[in-house]
Amino acid sequence: MATIPIPQTVHIHELAESDAIDLLKFERANKSFFEKWVPARTEDYFELESLKEIIRELVMDEDHFFLVRNEEYQLIGRINLRAAGASTDGGAELGYRIGEAFGGKGFAKASTLALIQHLKAEGGPSSLIAFAAVNNPASSSVLKACGFQQDATGTKSVQLNDQTLTLHKYTRLLEA
């Protein structure tokens, strides 16, 4: 799959086994930061051979996993689509994580817009959903800036680090 440039800001490409070393470095460098927002990864995720096997399995999955790189082609984040093929309404769930050193610089927005552009060009799902924790207003702002609307009836709660987090649901239709 070709790399998709978005106004000289980010490039996204689907995860491949050849990305394992870069991904391992990225995940190790951001482990503590990410664990503030999402459940911790299993320890085998931080061992190269195990990670390669995980990537091989992910590549075969119906979900889609992309890496985000900056203009210098440095790995700065990930963006994923889950249940892209299994959703009954033709939709998929979007998730992303941007490395701590790159937060607040517009990369999450650029990555999300790049993926939306890619999905429109490739004939992807008809809609996207995403969830943002109420204690993470930056994520909500990114989703709104990318055309997502908050679904007032769509909240869910999750446990993270012995705390209950409330997540707001956001939706976005993808017109052709």
mmCIF file of C-alpha atoms in Angstrom:
data_model
loop_
_atom_site.group_PDB
_atom_site.id
_atom_site.type_symbol
_atom_site.label_atom_id
_atom_site.label_comp_id
_atom_site.label_asym_id
_atom_site.label_seq_id
_atom_site.Cartn_x
_atom_site.Cartn_y
_atom_site.Cartn_z
ATOM 1 C CA MET A 1 0.000 0.000 0.000
ATOM 2 C CA ALA A 2 1.281 3.453 -0.882
ATOM 3 C CA THR A 3 2.139 6.057 1.711
ATOM 4 C CA ILE A 4 -0.374 8.898 1.773
ATOM 5 C CA PRO A 5 1.039 12.413 2.301
ATOM 6 C CA ILE A 6 -1.180 15.044 3.914
ATOM 7 C CA PRO A 7 0.034 18.658 3.449
ATOM 8 C CA GLN A 8 3.649 17.890 4.379
ATOM 9 C CA THR A 9 2.563 16.979 7.909
ATOM 10 C CA VAL A 10 2.093 13.221 8.292
ATOM 11 C CA HIS A 11 2.313 10.022 6.301
ATOM 12 C CA ILE A 12 0.304 6.939 7.188
ATOM 13 C CA HIS A 13 0.897 3.394 6.043
ATOM 14 C CA GLU A 14 -0.503 0.039 7.043
ATOM 15 C CA LEU A 15 1.497 -1.807 9.654
ATOM 16 C CA ALA A 16 3.903 -4.439 8.311
ATOM 17 C CA GLU A 17 6.321 -6.841 9.967
ATOM 18 C CA SER A 18 9.191 -4.694 8.663
ATOM 19 C CA ASP A 19 7.986 -1.959 11.063
ATOM 20 C CA ALA A 20 8.637 -4.104 14.153
ATOM 21 C CA ILE A 21 11.861 -2.460 15.327
ATOM 22 C CA ASP A 22 10.522 1.085 14.915
ATOM 23 C CA LEU A 23 7.251 0.124 16.588
ATOM 24 C CA LEU A 24 9.043 -1.548 19.490
ATOM 25 C CA LYS A 25 11.168 1.567 20.111
ATOM 26 C CA PHE A 26 8.090 3.794 19.881
ATOM 27 C CA GLU A 27 6.001 1.661 22.258
ATOM 28 C CA ARG A 28 8.836 1.338 24.783
ATOM 29 C CA ALA A 29 9.519 5.088 24.727
ATOM 30 C CA ASN A 30 5.841 5.904 25.299
ATOM 31 C CA LYS A 31 4.784 3.018 27.555
ATOM 32 C CA SER A 32 4.242 5.057 30.747
ATOM 33 C CA PHE A 33 2.555 7.883 28.868
ATOM 34 C CA PHE A 34 0.114 5.605 27.028
ATOM 35 C CA GLU A 35 -0.768 3.690 30.191
ATOM 36 C CA LYS A 36 -2.272 6.906 31.583
ATOM 37 C CA TRP A 37 -4.914 6.766 28.824
ATOM 38 C CA VAL A 38 -5.307 3.151 27.691
ATOM 39 C CA PRO A 39 -4.890 -0.294 29.265
ATOM 40 C CA ALA A 40 -1.313 -1.541 29.508
ATOM 41 C CA ARG A 41 -0.005 -3.823 26.791
ATOM 42 C CA THR A 42 1.104 -7.324 27.727
ATOM 43 C CA GLU A 43 4.835 -7.769 28.314
ATOM 44 C CA ASP A 44 5.273 -9.857 25.140
ATOM 45 C CA TYR A 45 4.417 -6.716 23.179
ATOM 46 C CA PHE A 46 7.780 -5.313 24.280
ATOM 47 C CA GLU A 47 9.895 -8.239 23.019
ATOM 48 C CA LEU A 48 10.927 -8.090 19.356
ATOM 49 C CA GLU A 49 10.119 -11.663 18.290
ATOM 50 C CA SER A 50 6.784 -11.634 20.108
ATOM 51 C CA LEU A 51 5.941 -8.275 18.566
ATOM 52 C CA LYS A 52 6.726 -9.605 15.085
ATOM 53 C CA GLU A 53 4.272 -12.455 15.684
ATOM 54 C CA ILE A 54 1.650 -10.000 16.952
ATOM 55 C CA ILE A 55 2.142 -7.896 13.810
ATOM 56 C CA ARG A 56 1.782 -10.982 11.565
ATOM 57 C CA GLU A 57 -1.526 -11.750 13.277
ATOM 58 C CA LEU A 58 -2.720 -8.133 13.040
ATOM 59 C CA VAL A 59 -1.922 -7.960 9.326
ATOM 60 C CA MET A 60 -4.132 -11.015 8.737
ATOM 61 C CA ASP A 61 -6.979 -9.530 10.788
ATOM 62 C CA GLU A 62 -9.951 -7.709 9.242
ATOM 63 C CA ASP A 63 -9.078 -4.651 11.326
ATOM 64 C CA HIS A 64 -6.593 -2.134 9.919
ATOM 65 C CA PHE A 65 -3.554 -0.828 11.768
ATOM 66 C CA PHE A 66 -1.594 2.158 10.469
ATOM 67 C CA LEU A 67 1.603 3.840 11.562
ATOM 68 C CA VAL A 68 1.920 7.608 11.531
ATOM 69 C CA ARG A 69 5.200 9.228 10.514
ATOM 70 C CA ASN A 70 6.206 12.874 10.391
ATOM 71 C CA GLU A 71 7.909 14.706 7.512
ATOM 72 C CA GLU A 72 11.264 13.180 8.531
ATOM 73 C CA TYR A 73 9.580 9.747 8.440
ATOM 74 C CA GLN A 74 10.008 9.338 12.196
ATOM 75 C CA LEU A 75 7.373 7.111 13.814
ATOM 76 C CA ILE A 76 5.188 9.427 15.892
ATOM 77 C CA GLY A 77 1.959 7.487 16.364
ATOM 78 C CA ARG A 78 -0.539 4.839 15.421
ATOM 79 C CA ILE A 79 -4.072 4.996 14.105
ATOM 80 C CA ASN A 80 -6.380 1.989 13.871
ATOM 81 C CA LEU A 81 -9.725 0.894 12.487
ATOM 82 C CA ARG A 82 -11.506 -1.927 14.276
ATOM 83 C CA ALA A 83 -14.405 -4.039 13.023
ATOM 84 C CA ALA A 84 -14.109 -2.448 9.601
ATOM 85 C CA GLY A 85 -15.462 -5.579 7.949
ATOM 86 C CA ALA A 86 -17.770 -6.900 10.648
ATOM 87 C CA SER A 87 -19.926 -3.879 11.414
ATOM 88 C CA THR A 88 -23.561 -4.338 10.405
ATOM 89 C CA ASP A 89 -23.963 -0.641 9.596
ATOM 90 C CA GLY A 90 -20.844 -0.452 7.436
ATOM 91 C CA GLY A 91 -18.920 1.517 10.053
ATOM 92 C CA ALA A 92 -15.637 1.116 11.886
ATOM 93 C CA GLU A 93 -14.199 2.272 15.203
ATOM 94 C CA LEU A 94 -11.274 4.678 15.061
ATOM 95 C CA GLY A 95 -8.535 4.752 17.660
ATOM 96 C CA TYR A 96 -5.204 6.543 17.740
ATOM 97 C CA ARG A 97 -2.218 7.244 19.933
ATOM 98 C CA ILE A 98 0.408 9.890 19.352
ATOM 99 C CA GLY A 99 3.761 9.749 21.147
ATOM 100 C CA GLU A 100 4.213 12.014 24.148
ATOM 101 C CA ALA A 101 6.885 14.168 22.479
ATOM 102 C CA PHE A 102 4.519 14.889 19.589
ATOM 103 C CA GLY A 103 1.348 15.726 21.509
ATOM 104 C CA GLY A 104 -0.278 19.116 21.115
ATOM 105 C CA LYS A 105 1.317 19.753 17.718
ATOM 106 C CA GLY A 106 -1.570 18.832 15.426
ATOM 107 C CA PHE A 107 -0.394 15.316 14.587
ATOM 108 C CA ALA A 108 -3.519 13.581 15.924
ATOM 109 C CA LYS A 109 -5.732 15.799 13.773
ATOM 110 C CA ALA A 110 -3.499 15.398 10.717
ATOM 111 C CA SER A 111 -3.410 11.611 11.207
ATOM 112 C CA THR A 112 -7.170 11.367 11.527
ATOM 113 C CA LEU A 113 -7.716 13.516 8.439
ATOM 114 C CA ALA A 114 -5.137 11.461 6.516
ATOM 115 C CA LEU A 115 -6.955 8.259 7.402
ATOM 116 C CA ILE A 116 -10.314 9.748 6.415
ATOM 117 C CA GLN A 117 -8.843 10.803 3.071
ATOM 118 C CA HIS A 118 -7.430 7.302 2.607
ATOM 119 C CA LEU A 119 -10.768 5.665 3.422
ATOM 120 C CA LYS A 120 -12.630 7.875 0.982
ATOM 121 C CA ALA A 121 -10.107 7.107 -1.774
ATOM 122 C CA GLU A 122 -10.085 3.356 -1.094
ATOM 123 C CA GLY A 123 -13.820 2.892 -0.554
ATOM 124 C CA GLY A 124 -13.651 2.211 3.164
ATOM 125 C CA PRO A 125 -16.437 2.131 5.758
ATOM 126 C CA SER A 126 -19.447 4.420 5.478
ATOM 127 C CA SER A 127 -18.993 5.862 8.957
ATOM 128 C CA LEU A 128 -16.568 6.072 11.848
ATOM 129 C CA ILE A 129 -17.085 6.058 15.576
ATOM 130 C CA ALA A 130 -14.548 7.016 18.213
ATOM 131 C CA PHE A 131 -14.511 7.359 21.972
ATOM 132 C CA ALA A 132 -12.794 10.044 24.049
ATOM 133 C CA ALA A 133 -12.444 10.074 27.817
ATOM 134 C CA VAL A 134 -14.088 13.022 29.537
ATOM 135 C CA ASN A 135 -10.753 13.745 31.239
ATOM 136 C CA ASN A 136 -9.036 14.000 27.845
ATOM 137 C CA PRO A 137 -10.476 17.142 26.236
ATOM 138 C CA ALA A 138 -7.655 17.241 23.670
ATOM 139 C CA SER A 139 -8.920 14.011 22.121
ATOM 140 C CA SER A 140 -12.474 15.366 21.980
ATOM 141 C CA SER A 141 -11.165 18.521 20.306
ATOM 142 C CA VAL A 142 -9.324 16.478 17.671
ATOM 143 C CA LEU A 143 -12.441 14.475 16.855
ATOM 144 C CA LYS A 144 -14.609 17.592 16.588
ATOM 145 C CA ALA A 145 -12.016 19.307 14.371
ATOM 146 C CA CYS A 146 -12.121 16.270 12.074
ATOM 147 C CA GLY A 147 -15.885 16.440 11.604
ATOM 148 C CA PHE A 148 -17.031 14.040 14.318
ATOM 149 C CA GLN A 149 -20.208 14.826 16.237
ATOM 150 C CA GLN A 150 -20.712 13.837 19.858
ATOM 151 C CA ASP A 151 -23.453 11.238 20.263
ATOM 152 C CA ALA A 152 -25.281 12.381 23.401
ATOM 153 C CA THR A 153 -26.684 8.893 23.996
ATOM 154 C CA GLY A 154 -23.395 7.095 23.411
ATOM 155 C CA THR A 155 -21.315 6.962 26.550
ATOM 156 C CA LYS A 156 -19.579 4.018 28.103
ATOM 157 C CA SER A 157 -17.482 3.400 31.176
ATOM 158 C CA VAL A 158 -14.188 1.533 31.361
ATOM 159 C CA GLN A 159 -11.801 0.648 34.155
ATOM 160 C CA LEU A 160 -8.272 2.036 33.893
ATOM 161 C CA ASN A 161 -5.690 2.056 36.669
ATOM 162 C CA ASP A 162 -8.341 1.295 39.311
ATOM 163 C CA GLN A 163 -10.501 4.209 38.186
ATOM 164 C CA THR A 164 -13.711 4.321 36.216
ATOM 165 C CA LEU A 165 -13.452 6.498 33.120
ATOM 166 C CA THR A 166 -16.450 7.791 31.228
ATOM 167 C CA LEU A 167 -16.013 7.853 27.467
ATOM 168 C CA HIS A 168 -18.084 9.964 25.107
ATOM 169 C CA LYS A 169 -18.964 8.499 21.737
ATOM 170 C CA TYR A 170 -18.347 10.488 18.556
ATOM 171 C CA THR A 171 -19.541 9.648 15.042
ATOM 172 C CA ARG A 172 -18.658 10.798 11.546
ATOM 173 C CA LEU A 173 -20.218 9.863 8.229
ATOM 174 C CA LEU A 174 -17.819 9.366 5.335
ATOM 175 C CA GLU A 175 -19.297 10.727 2.159
ATOM 176 C CA ALA A 176 -17.786 9.585 -1.119
#
